Amino acid sequence: MMGYLIRKNWWIIGLVLLIAVIYFINENQLQEQQNEIRSEGFYSGEEINSPEAEASYVQIVVDNLITITDNVANISQYDFNNIPKNAKEFKLWGEPIKSELLNSNFDSAFTEIDTRYSSNFTTPSKFHSVNERLIKTLNETKNIEQALYTAIDNYNINDIPELAKRLQEQGESLKNLSNEIISIANQK
């Protein structure tokens, strides 16, 4: 009897199953979109100035700036005034610094900020004044970091102290920008 009803009404059962599949696909897509909005913080103009967007901006930028400035501080602890002249000693001296410069956290922190906030269109308007300087300072820091790595890798002893000093100054600039972002976030 059951088999007879199924055979007679197969198209109704098929239609119900098709509707169920479409419903679950749409539900999953909606859930994914909501998760993306939560992770990105904002998309549309209406959301840009929301408290959630501001919190997202501050959280992501400040956390990543802390990673970068901590890494710069670690590099600055090395003695760049007494660089060994002997090639073998220089290599031993330079390897840990090169490792710090290649630190994946350092690189991913730059990428995280740059990809999310390289344009004012994805930055809460409250932070537009600081965003351009932030991206500029990050790019300068990244260039100095790469130049320092190349100088150590190519045994350019004369360039290293100046590059290390500039990298340390960039670290201070990024720390100041981080404080400025926190200060803007705290303004009512």
Short mmCIF file of N, CA and C in Angstrom, two decimals:
data_model
loop_
_atom_site.label_atom_id
_atom_site.label_comp_id
_atom_site.label_asym_id
_atom_site.label_seq_id
_atom_site.Cartn_x
_atom_site.Cartn_y
_atom_site.Cartn_z
N MET A 1 0.82 -1.20 0.00
CA MET A 1 0.00 0.00 0.00
C MET A 1 0.87 1.27 0.00
N MET A 2 1.89 1.25 0.89
CA MET A 2 2.79 2.40 0.99
C MET A 2 3.53 2.58 -0.33
N GLY A 3 4.04 1.47 -0.90
CA GLY A 3 4.74 1.52 -2.18
C GLY A 3 3.84 2.07 -3.28
N TYR A 4 2.59 1.70 -3.27
CA TYR A 4 1.62 2.17 -4.28
C TYR A 4 1.45 3.70 -4.18
N LEU A 5 1.35 4.23 -2.93
CA LEU A 5 1.18 5.67 -2.73
C LEU A 5 2.42 6.44 -3.19
N ILE A 6 3.59 5.86 -2.89
CA ILE A 6 4.84 6.50 -3.30
C ILE A 6 4.93 6.54 -4.83
N ARG A 7 4.64 5.41 -5.48
CA ARG A 7 4.69 5.36 -6.95
C ARG A 7 3.68 6.32 -7.57
N LYS A 8 2.52 6.41 -7.01
CA LYS A 8 1.45 7.25 -7.56
C LYS A 8 1.76 8.74 -7.35
N ASN A 9 2.42 9.09 -6.23
CA ASN A 9 2.68 10.50 -5.88
C ASN A 9 4.17 10.85 -5.88
N TRP A 10 4.95 10.17 -6.70
CA TRP A 10 6.40 10.38 -6.73
C TRP A 10 6.77 11.84 -7.02
N TRP A 11 6.02 12.50 -7.86
CA TRP A 11 6.36 13.87 -8.21
C TRP A 11 6.13 14.82 -7.05
N ILE A 12 5.15 14.55 -6.19
CA ILE A 12 4.91 15.38 -5.01
C ILE A 12 6.06 15.21 -4.01
N ILE A 13 6.47 13.96 -3.82
CA ILE A 13 7.58 13.67 -2.91
C ILE A 13 8.86 14.32 -3.44
N GLY A 14 9.09 14.20 -4.75
CA GLY A 14 10.27 14.82 -5.38
C GLY A 14 10.25 16.33 -5.21
N LEU A 15 9.10 16.95 -5.38
CA LEU A 15 8.96 18.40 -5.24
C LEU A 15 9.23 18.83 -3.81
N VAL A 16 8.72 18.08 -2.84
CA VAL A 16 8.96 18.40 -1.42
C VAL A 16 10.45 18.29 -1.10
N LEU A 17 11.10 17.23 -1.60
CA LEU A 17 12.54 17.06 -1.38
C LEU A 17 13.33 18.20 -2.03
N LEU A 18 12.95 18.59 -3.24
CA LEU A 18 13.63 19.69 -3.94
C LEU A 18 13.49 20.99 -3.16
N ILE A 19 12.31 21.28 -2.65
CA ILE A 19 12.08 22.49 -1.85
C ILE A 19 12.93 22.44 -0.58
N ALA A 20 13.01 21.27 0.04
CA ALA A 20 13.82 21.12 1.26
C ALA A 20 15.30 21.39 0.97
N VAL A 21 15.80 20.85 -0.14
CA VAL A 21 17.22 21.03 -0.51
C VAL A 21 17.49 22.51 -0.78
N ILE A 22 16.61 23.17 -1.54
CA ILE A 22 16.78 24.60 -1.83
C ILE A 22 16.75 25.41 -0.54
N TYR A 23 15.84 25.08 0.37
CA TYR A 23 15.75 25.78 1.64
C TYR A 23 17.06 25.67 2.43
N PHE A 24 17.61 24.45 2.52
CA PHE A 24 18.85 24.24 3.29
C PHE A 24 20.04 24.93 2.64
N ILE A 25 20.09 24.94 1.30
CA ILE A 25 21.18 25.64 0.62
C ILE A 25 21.10 27.13 0.91
N ASN A 26 19.91 27.71 0.79
CA ASN A 26 19.74 29.14 1.07
C ASN A 26 20.06 29.47 2.52
N GLU A 27 19.65 28.60 3.43
CA GLU A 27 19.92 28.80 4.86
C GLU A 27 21.43 28.81 5.12
N ASN A 28 22.15 27.89 4.49
CA ASN A 28 23.61 27.82 4.65
C ASN A 28 24.28 29.05 4.07
N GLN A 29 23.82 29.52 2.90
CA GLN A 29 24.40 30.71 2.30
C GLN A 29 24.17 31.94 3.18
N LEU A 30 22.98 32.06 3.73
CA LEU A 30 22.66 33.16 4.63
C LEU A 30 23.57 33.13 5.86
N GLN A 31 23.77 31.95 6.42
CA GLN A 31 24.63 31.79 7.60
C GLN A 31 26.07 32.19 7.27
N GLU A 32 26.56 31.78 6.09
CA GLU A 32 27.91 32.13 5.68
C GLU A 32 28.05 33.64 5.52
N GLN A 33 27.06 34.29 4.93
CA GLN A 33 27.10 35.74 4.76
C GLN A 33 27.12 36.45 6.12
N GLN A 34 26.34 35.98 7.05
CA GLN A 34 26.32 36.58 8.38
C GLN A 34 27.67 36.40 9.08
N ASN A 35 28.27 35.23 8.91
CA ASN A 35 29.59 34.99 9.49
C ASN A 35 30.64 35.90 8.88
N GLU A 36 30.57 36.11 7.55
CA GLU A 36 31.51 37.02 6.89
C GLU A 36 31.35 38.43 7.40
N ILE A 37 30.12 38.87 7.56
CA ILE A 37 29.88 40.23 8.05
C ILE A 37 30.44 40.37 9.46
N ARG A 38 30.25 39.34 10.29
CA ARG A 38 30.80 39.39 11.65
C ARG A 38 32.32 39.44 11.62
N SER A 39 32.94 38.63 10.76
CA SER A 39 34.41 38.58 10.74
C SER A 39 35.00 39.83 10.12
N GLU A 40 34.38 40.37 9.08
CA GLU A 40 34.89 41.57 8.43
C GLU A 40 34.54 42.82 9.23
N GLY A 41 33.45 42.75 9.96
CA GLY A 41 33.04 43.90 10.76
C GLY A 41 32.01 44.76 10.05
N PHE A 42 32.15 44.93 8.75
CA PHE A 42 31.22 45.79 8.02
C PHE A 42 31.39 45.63 6.53
N TYR A 43 30.37 45.98 5.79
CA TYR A 43 30.40 45.98 4.33
C TYR A 43 29.79 47.26 3.78
N SER A 44 28.52 47.48 4.08
CA SER A 44 27.80 48.58 3.45
C SER A 44 28.02 49.88 4.19
N GLY A 45 27.64 50.98 3.54
CA GLY A 45 27.80 52.30 4.14
C GLY A 45 27.07 52.44 5.45
N GLU A 46 25.93 51.77 5.59
CA GLU A 46 25.17 51.88 6.83
C GLU A 46 25.92 51.26 8.00
N GLU A 47 26.67 50.19 7.72
CA GLU A 47 27.36 49.49 8.81
C GLU A 47 28.70 50.12 9.18
N ILE A 48 29.24 50.96 8.28
CA ILE A 48 30.58 51.50 8.48
C ILE A 48 30.70 52.27 9.80
N ASN A 49 29.67 52.98 10.19
CA ASN A 49 29.76 53.79 11.40
C ASN A 49 29.11 53.13 12.61
N SER A 50 28.86 51.86 12.51
CA SER A 50 28.24 51.17 13.63
C SER A 50 29.27 50.91 14.73
N PRO A 51 28.83 50.78 15.97
CA PRO A 51 29.76 50.45 17.05
C PRO A 51 30.50 49.13 16.78
N GLU A 52 29.83 48.19 16.15
CA GLU A 52 30.47 46.90 15.84
C GLU A 52 31.61 47.09 14.86
N ALA A 53 31.39 47.94 13.84
CA ALA A 53 32.44 48.20 12.84
C ALA A 53 33.64 48.87 13.49
N GLU A 54 33.37 49.84 14.37
CA GLU A 54 34.46 50.53 15.07
C GLU A 54 35.23 49.56 15.96
N ALA A 55 34.51 48.72 16.67
CA ALA A 55 35.16 47.75 17.55
C ALA A 55 36.00 46.77 16.73
N SER A 56 35.48 46.36 15.59
CA SER A 56 36.20 45.45 14.71
C SER A 56 37.49 46.10 14.21
N TYR A 57 37.37 47.34 13.77
CA TYR A 57 38.54 48.08 13.27
C TYR A 57 39.61 48.18 14.36
N VAL A 58 39.19 48.65 15.53
CA VAL A 58 40.15 48.84 16.62
C VAL A 58 40.80 47.51 17.01
N GLN A 59 39.99 46.48 17.17
CA GLN A 59 40.50 45.16 17.58
C GLN A 59 41.55 44.64 16.60
N ILE A 60 41.19 44.63 15.32
CA ILE A 60 42.09 44.06 14.31
C ILE A 60 43.35 44.91 14.16
N VAL A 61 43.19 46.22 14.00
CA VAL A 61 44.35 47.08 13.77
C VAL A 61 45.27 47.11 14.99
N VAL A 62 44.72 47.35 16.15
CA VAL A 62 45.56 47.48 17.34
C VAL A 62 46.26 46.15 17.66
N ASP A 63 45.54 45.04 17.59
CA ASP A 63 46.19 43.74 17.85
C ASP A 63 47.35 43.50 16.90
N ASN A 64 47.15 43.80 15.62
CA ASN A 64 48.21 43.58 14.65
C ASN A 64 49.34 44.59 14.79
N LEU A 65 49.03 45.82 15.17
CA LEU A 65 50.09 46.80 15.43
C LEU A 65 50.94 46.37 16.62
N ILE A 66 50.32 45.79 17.62
CA ILE A 66 51.07 45.29 18.78
C ILE A 66 52.04 44.19 18.33
N THR A 67 51.56 43.30 17.46
CA THR A 67 52.44 42.24 16.94
C THR A 67 53.63 42.84 16.22
N ILE A 68 53.38 43.84 15.37
CA ILE A 68 54.46 44.46 14.59
C ILE A 68 55.43 45.20 15.51
N THR A 69 54.91 46.01 16.43
CA THR A 69 55.81 46.79 17.30
C THR A 69 56.59 45.89 18.25
N ASP A 70 55.99 44.79 18.70
CA ASP A 70 56.73 43.83 19.53
C ASP A 70 57.88 43.22 18.74
N ASN A 71 57.62 42.90 17.48
CA ASN A 71 58.65 42.31 16.65
C ASN A 71 59.78 43.32 16.37
N VAL A 72 59.40 44.58 16.12
CA VAL A 72 60.40 45.63 15.92
C VAL A 72 61.22 45.80 17.20
N ALA A 73 60.57 45.74 18.34
CA ALA A 73 61.29 45.86 19.63
C ALA A 73 62.27 44.71 19.80
N ASN A 74 61.86 43.50 19.42
CA ASN A 74 62.77 42.34 19.50
C ASN A 74 64.00 42.55 18.62
N ILE A 75 63.78 43.08 17.42
CA ILE A 75 64.90 43.33 16.49
C ILE A 75 65.80 44.43 17.04
N SER A 76 65.21 45.45 17.64
CA SER A 76 65.97 46.59 18.17
C SER A 76 66.86 46.22 19.34
N GLN A 77 66.62 45.07 19.95
CA GLN A 77 67.44 44.65 21.09
C GLN A 77 68.83 44.16 20.66
N TYR A 78 69.00 43.88 19.38
CA TYR A 78 70.30 43.43 18.90
C TYR A 78 71.26 44.61 18.84
N ASP A 79 72.55 44.32 18.98
CA ASP A 79 73.58 45.37 18.98
C ASP A 79 73.96 45.70 17.53
N PHE A 80 73.43 46.81 17.04
CA PHE A 80 73.72 47.22 15.66
C PHE A 80 74.90 48.19 15.61
N ASN A 81 75.47 48.53 16.76
CA ASN A 81 76.62 49.43 16.78
C ASN A 81 77.94 48.67 16.74
N ASN A 82 77.93 47.41 17.13
CA ASN A 82 79.15 46.59 17.13
C ASN A 82 78.95 45.37 16.24
N ILE A 83 78.81 45.63 14.96
CA ILE A 83 78.58 44.55 14.00
C ILE A 83 79.91 43.87 13.70
N PRO A 84 79.95 42.55 13.82
CA PRO A 84 81.21 41.84 13.53
C PRO A 84 81.65 42.05 12.08
N LYS A 85 82.95 42.26 11.88
CA LYS A 85 83.49 42.47 10.53
C LYS A 85 83.82 41.13 9.87
N ASN A 86 84.21 40.16 10.68
CA ASN A 86 84.54 38.83 10.18
C ASN A 86 83.29 38.17 9.61
N ALA A 87 83.40 37.62 8.40
CA ALA A 87 82.23 37.07 7.70
C ALA A 87 81.55 35.95 8.50
N LYS A 88 82.34 35.08 9.12
CA LYS A 88 81.77 33.96 9.87
C LYS A 88 81.02 34.47 11.11
N GLU A 89 81.64 35.40 11.84
CA GLU A 89 80.99 35.98 13.02
C GLU A 89 79.75 36.80 12.62
N PHE A 90 79.88 37.49 11.49
CA PHE A 90 78.75 38.28 10.99
C PHE A 90 77.56 37.39 10.70
N LYS A 91 77.85 36.26 10.06
CA LYS A 91 76.76 35.32 9.73
C LYS A 91 76.06 34.84 11.00
N LEU A 92 76.84 34.48 12.03
CA LEU A 92 76.27 34.04 13.31
C LEU A 92 75.46 35.17 13.97
N TRP A 93 75.97 36.39 13.85
CA TRP A 93 75.29 37.54 14.41
C TRP A 93 73.98 37.83 13.66
N GLY A 94 74.01 37.73 12.32
CA GLY A 94 72.88 38.13 11.49
C GLY A 94 71.74 37.14 11.41
N GLU A 95 72.03 35.85 11.58
CA GLU A 95 70.98 34.83 11.40
C GLU A 95 69.76 35.03 12.32
N PRO A 96 69.96 35.27 13.64
CA PRO A 96 68.77 35.46 14.49
C PRO A 96 67.96 36.71 14.11
N ILE A 97 68.66 37.74 13.63
CA ILE A 97 67.95 38.96 13.21
C ILE A 97 67.14 38.67 11.96
N LYS A 98 67.74 37.96 11.02
CA LYS A 98 67.01 37.58 9.80
C LYS A 98 65.80 36.73 10.14
N SER A 99 65.94 35.86 11.13
CA SER A 99 64.80 35.03 11.55
C SER A 99 63.67 35.91 12.10
N GLU A 100 64.03 36.91 12.90
CA GLU A 100 63.02 37.84 13.42
C GLU A 100 62.34 38.59 12.28
N LEU A 101 63.14 39.00 11.28
CA LEU A 101 62.59 39.74 10.15
C LEU A 101 61.68 38.88 9.29
N LEU A 102 61.93 37.58 9.30
CA LEU A 102 61.10 36.65 8.53
C LEU A 102 59.94 36.09 9.35
N ASN A 103 59.81 36.53 10.58
CA ASN A 103 58.75 36.04 11.47
C ASN A 103 57.40 36.11 10.77
N SER A 104 56.73 34.99 10.68
CA SER A 104 55.45 34.94 9.95
C SER A 104 54.38 35.80 10.60
N ASN A 105 54.43 35.95 11.93
CA ASN A 105 53.45 36.81 12.61
C ASN A 105 53.61 38.26 12.17
N PHE A 106 54.85 38.67 12.00
CA PHE A 106 55.19 40.01 11.55
C PHE A 106 54.55 40.26 10.19
N ASP A 107 54.78 39.35 9.27
CA ASP A 107 54.28 39.49 7.90
C ASP A 107 52.76 39.41 7.85
N SER A 108 52.18 38.47 8.58
CA SER A 108 50.71 38.32 8.53
C SER A 108 50.02 39.52 9.17
N ALA A 109 50.66 40.16 10.16
CA ALA A 109 50.07 41.36 10.78
C ALA A 109 49.99 42.49 9.76
N PHE A 110 51.06 42.68 8.97
CA PHE A 110 51.02 43.68 7.90
C PHE A 110 49.89 43.38 6.92
N THR A 111 49.85 42.13 6.49
CA THR A 111 48.86 41.71 5.49
C THR A 111 47.44 41.88 6.01
N GLU A 112 47.23 41.50 7.26
CA GLU A 112 45.89 41.59 7.87
C GLU A 112 45.38 43.02 7.87
N ILE A 113 46.24 43.95 8.26
CA ILE A 113 45.81 45.35 8.30
C ILE A 113 45.65 45.88 6.87
N ASP A 114 46.63 45.59 6.03
CA ASP A 114 46.63 46.17 4.69
C ASP A 114 45.45 45.69 3.85
N THR A 115 45.15 44.40 3.90
CA THR A 115 44.06 43.89 3.07
C THR A 115 42.69 44.36 3.56
N ARG A 116 42.54 44.52 4.84
CA ARG A 116 41.23 44.94 5.36
C ARG A 116 41.04 46.45 5.35
N TYR A 117 42.14 47.21 5.52
CA TYR A 117 41.97 48.64 5.75
C TYR A 117 42.82 49.52 4.84
N SER A 118 43.12 49.03 3.64
CA SER A 118 43.94 49.85 2.74
C SER A 118 43.10 50.91 2.04
N SER A 119 41.82 50.91 2.24
CA SER A 119 40.94 51.89 1.60
C SER A 119 39.98 52.46 2.62
N ASN A 120 39.72 53.75 2.48
CA ASN A 120 38.78 54.39 3.40
C ASN A 120 37.37 53.84 3.27
N PHE A 121 37.08 53.19 2.16
CA PHE A 121 35.73 52.65 1.97
C PHE A 121 35.43 51.53 2.95
N THR A 122 36.46 50.90 3.48
CA THR A 122 36.23 49.82 4.44
C THR A 122 36.68 50.20 5.84
N THR A 123 36.85 51.49 6.06
CA THR A 123 37.28 51.99 7.37
C THR A 123 36.15 52.81 7.97
N PRO A 124 35.78 52.58 9.22
CA PRO A 124 34.78 53.46 9.84
C PRO A 124 35.22 54.92 9.70
N SER A 125 34.32 55.80 9.33
CA SER A 125 34.67 57.19 9.02
C SER A 125 35.38 57.88 10.17
N LYS A 126 35.11 57.44 11.36
CA LYS A 126 35.75 58.00 12.56
C LYS A 126 37.29 57.90 12.47
N PHE A 127 37.77 56.91 11.71
CA PHE A 127 39.20 56.64 11.65
C PHE A 127 39.85 57.07 10.34
N HIS A 128 39.09 57.77 9.47
CA HIS A 128 39.66 58.19 8.18
C HIS A 128 40.91 59.04 8.36
N SER A 129 40.93 59.89 9.38
CA SER A 129 42.07 60.79 9.58
C SER A 129 43.36 60.03 9.86
N VAL A 130 43.27 58.90 10.49
CA VAL A 130 44.47 58.13 10.86
C VAL A 130 44.79 57.03 9.85
N ASN A 131 43.80 56.62 9.08
CA ASN A 131 43.97 55.45 8.22
C ASN A 131 45.04 55.63 7.15
N GLU A 132 45.06 56.78 6.49
CA GLU A 132 46.04 57.02 5.43
C GLU A 132 47.46 57.00 5.99
N ARG A 133 47.66 57.66 7.14
CA ARG A 133 48.99 57.65 7.78
C ARG A 133 49.37 56.24 8.23
N LEU A 134 48.38 55.49 8.70
CA LEU A 134 48.63 54.11 9.14
C LEU A 134 49.16 53.27 7.98
N ILE A 135 48.48 53.31 6.84
CA ILE A 135 48.89 52.51 5.69
C ILE A 135 50.26 52.96 5.19
N LYS A 136 50.48 54.28 5.14
CA LYS A 136 51.78 54.82 4.69
C LYS A 136 52.90 54.35 5.61
N THR A 137 52.69 54.45 6.92
CA THR A 137 53.72 54.05 7.89
C THR A 137 53.96 52.55 7.84
N LEU A 138 52.90 51.77 7.66
CA LEU A 138 53.07 50.32 7.53
C LEU A 138 53.90 49.97 6.30
N ASN A 139 53.62 50.62 5.18
CA ASN A 139 54.38 50.35 3.96
C ASN A 139 55.84 50.74 4.11
N GLU A 140 56.09 51.89 4.73
CA GLU A 140 57.47 52.32 4.98
C GLU A 140 58.18 51.32 5.89
N THR A 141 57.50 50.88 6.94
CA THR A 141 58.08 49.92 7.87
C THR A 141 58.43 48.62 7.16
N LYS A 142 57.51 48.15 6.33
CA LYS A 142 57.74 46.91 5.59
C LYS A 142 58.93 47.06 4.65
N ASN A 143 59.05 48.20 3.98
CA ASN A 143 60.18 48.44 3.08
C ASN A 143 61.51 48.47 3.83
N ILE A 144 61.52 49.11 4.99
CA ILE A 144 62.75 49.17 5.80
C ILE A 144 63.11 47.78 6.30
N GLU A 145 62.09 47.03 6.74
CA GLU A 145 62.31 45.66 7.21
C GLU A 145 62.93 44.81 6.11
N GLN A 146 62.43 44.94 4.88
CA GLN A 146 62.97 44.18 3.75
C GLN A 146 64.39 44.64 3.40
N ALA A 147 64.62 45.95 3.46
CA ALA A 147 65.96 46.49 3.17
C ALA A 147 66.98 46.01 4.20
N LEU A 148 66.57 45.97 5.47
CA LEU A 148 67.46 45.49 6.53
C LEU A 148 67.80 44.02 6.32
N TYR A 149 66.78 43.23 5.98
CA TYR A 149 67.02 41.80 5.71
C TYR A 149 68.02 41.65 4.56
N THR A 150 67.82 42.40 3.49
CA THR A 150 68.71 42.32 2.32
C THR A 150 70.12 42.76 2.68
N ALA A 151 70.24 43.82 3.47
CA ALA A 151 71.57 44.31 3.88
C ALA A 151 72.31 43.25 4.69
N ILE A 152 71.60 42.58 5.59
CA ILE A 152 72.24 41.53 6.40
C ILE A 152 72.58 40.34 5.50
N ASP A 153 71.67 39.98 4.63
CA ASP A 153 71.87 38.83 3.74
C ASP A 153 73.03 39.07 2.78
N ASN A 154 73.24 40.33 2.36
CA ASN A 154 74.30 40.65 1.39
C ASN A 154 75.56 41.20 2.04
N TYR A 155 75.62 41.16 3.37
CA TYR A 155 76.81 41.58 4.11
C TYR A 155 77.13 43.06 3.89
N ASN A 156 76.10 43.90 3.81
CA ASN A 156 76.27 45.35 3.65
C ASN A 156 76.36 46.00 5.02
N ILE A 157 77.49 45.84 5.65
CA ILE A 157 77.68 46.28 7.04
C ILE A 157 77.38 47.77 7.22
N ASN A 158 77.76 48.60 6.24
CA ASN A 158 77.61 50.06 6.37
C ASN A 158 76.14 50.51 6.41
N ASP A 159 75.25 49.76 5.76
CA ASP A 159 73.83 50.16 5.70
C ASP A 159 73.03 49.73 6.93
N ILE A 160 73.51 48.71 7.61
CA ILE A 160 72.71 48.07 8.67
C ILE A 160 72.36 48.99 9.85
N PRO A 161 73.33 49.74 10.44
CA PRO A 161 72.96 50.57 11.61
C PRO A 161 71.87 51.60 11.29
N GLU A 162 71.97 52.25 10.12
CA GLU A 162 70.98 53.27 9.75
C GLU A 162 69.61 52.64 9.53
N LEU A 163 69.57 51.48 8.86
CA LEU A 163 68.29 50.80 8.63
C LEU A 163 67.67 50.34 9.94
N ALA A 164 68.49 49.84 10.85
CA ALA A 164 67.99 49.39 12.16
C ALA A 164 67.41 50.58 12.94
N LYS A 165 68.09 51.73 12.85
CA LYS A 165 67.62 52.94 13.53
C LYS A 165 66.28 53.38 12.94
N ARG A 166 66.17 53.36 11.61
CA ARG A 166 64.92 53.76 10.94
C ARG A 166 63.79 52.79 11.28
N LEU A 167 64.10 51.50 11.37
CA LEU A 167 63.08 50.51 11.73
C LEU A 167 62.56 50.77 13.14
N GLN A 168 63.48 51.10 14.05
CA GLN A 168 63.08 51.40 15.43
C GLN A 168 62.19 52.65 15.47
N GLU A 169 62.51 53.67 14.67
CA GLU A 169 61.69 54.89 14.61
C GLU A 169 60.29 54.57 14.06
N GLN A 170 60.24 53.68 13.06
CA GLN A 170 58.95 53.28 12.51
C GLN A 170 58.12 52.55 13.57
N GLY A 171 58.78 51.73 14.37
CA GLY A 171 58.09 51.04 15.46
C GLY A 171 57.44 52.02 16.42
N GLU A 172 58.18 53.12 16.72
CA GLU A 172 57.63 54.16 17.60
C GLU A 172 56.44 54.86 16.94
N SER A 173 56.56 55.12 15.64
CA SER A 173 55.44 55.75 14.91
C SER A 173 54.21 54.88 14.94
N LEU A 174 54.39 53.58 14.75
CA LEU A 174 53.25 52.65 14.77
C LEU A 174 52.63 52.57 16.16
N LYS A 175 53.47 52.63 17.18
CA LYS A 175 52.96 52.62 18.55
C LYS A 175 52.11 53.87 18.80
N ASN A 176 52.58 55.02 18.31
CA ASN A 176 51.83 56.27 18.45
C ASN A 176 50.50 56.21 17.69
N LEU A 177 50.53 55.63 16.50
CA LEU A 177 49.29 55.48 15.72
C LEU A 177 48.31 54.57 16.44
N SER A 178 48.82 53.52 17.05
CA SER A 178 47.97 52.60 17.82
C SER A 178 47.29 53.35 18.96
N ASN A 179 48.06 54.16 19.67
CA ASN A 179 47.50 54.96 20.77
C ASN A 179 46.47 55.96 20.25
N GLU A 180 46.74 56.53 19.08
CA GLU A 180 45.80 57.49 18.49
C GLU A 180 44.48 56.80 18.13
N ILE A 181 44.58 55.60 17.57
CA ILE A 181 43.37 54.85 17.21
C ILE A 181 42.54 54.55 18.46
N ILE A 182 43.21 54.14 19.53
CA ILE A 182 42.51 53.86 20.79
C ILE A 182 41.86 55.13 21.32
N SER A 183 42.58 56.26 21.22
CA SER A 183 42.05 57.54 21.69
C SER A 183 40.82 57.95 20.89
N ILE A 184 40.87 57.79 19.56
CA ILE A 184 39.71 58.12 18.71
C ILE A 184 38.54 57.22 19.08
N ALA A 185 38.82 55.95 19.30
CA ALA A 185 37.76 54.99 19.64
C ALA A 185 37.07 55.36 20.94
N ASN A 186 37.83 55.93 21.87
CA ASN A 186 37.27 56.27 23.19
C ASN A 186 36.52 57.60 23.21
N GLN A 187 36.63 58.39 22.11
CA GLN A 187 35.90 59.66 22.05
C GLN A 187 34.42 59.40 21.88
N LYS A 188 33.63 60.14 22.58
CA LYS A 188 32.16 59.98 22.47
C LYS A 188 31.61 60.91 21.43
#
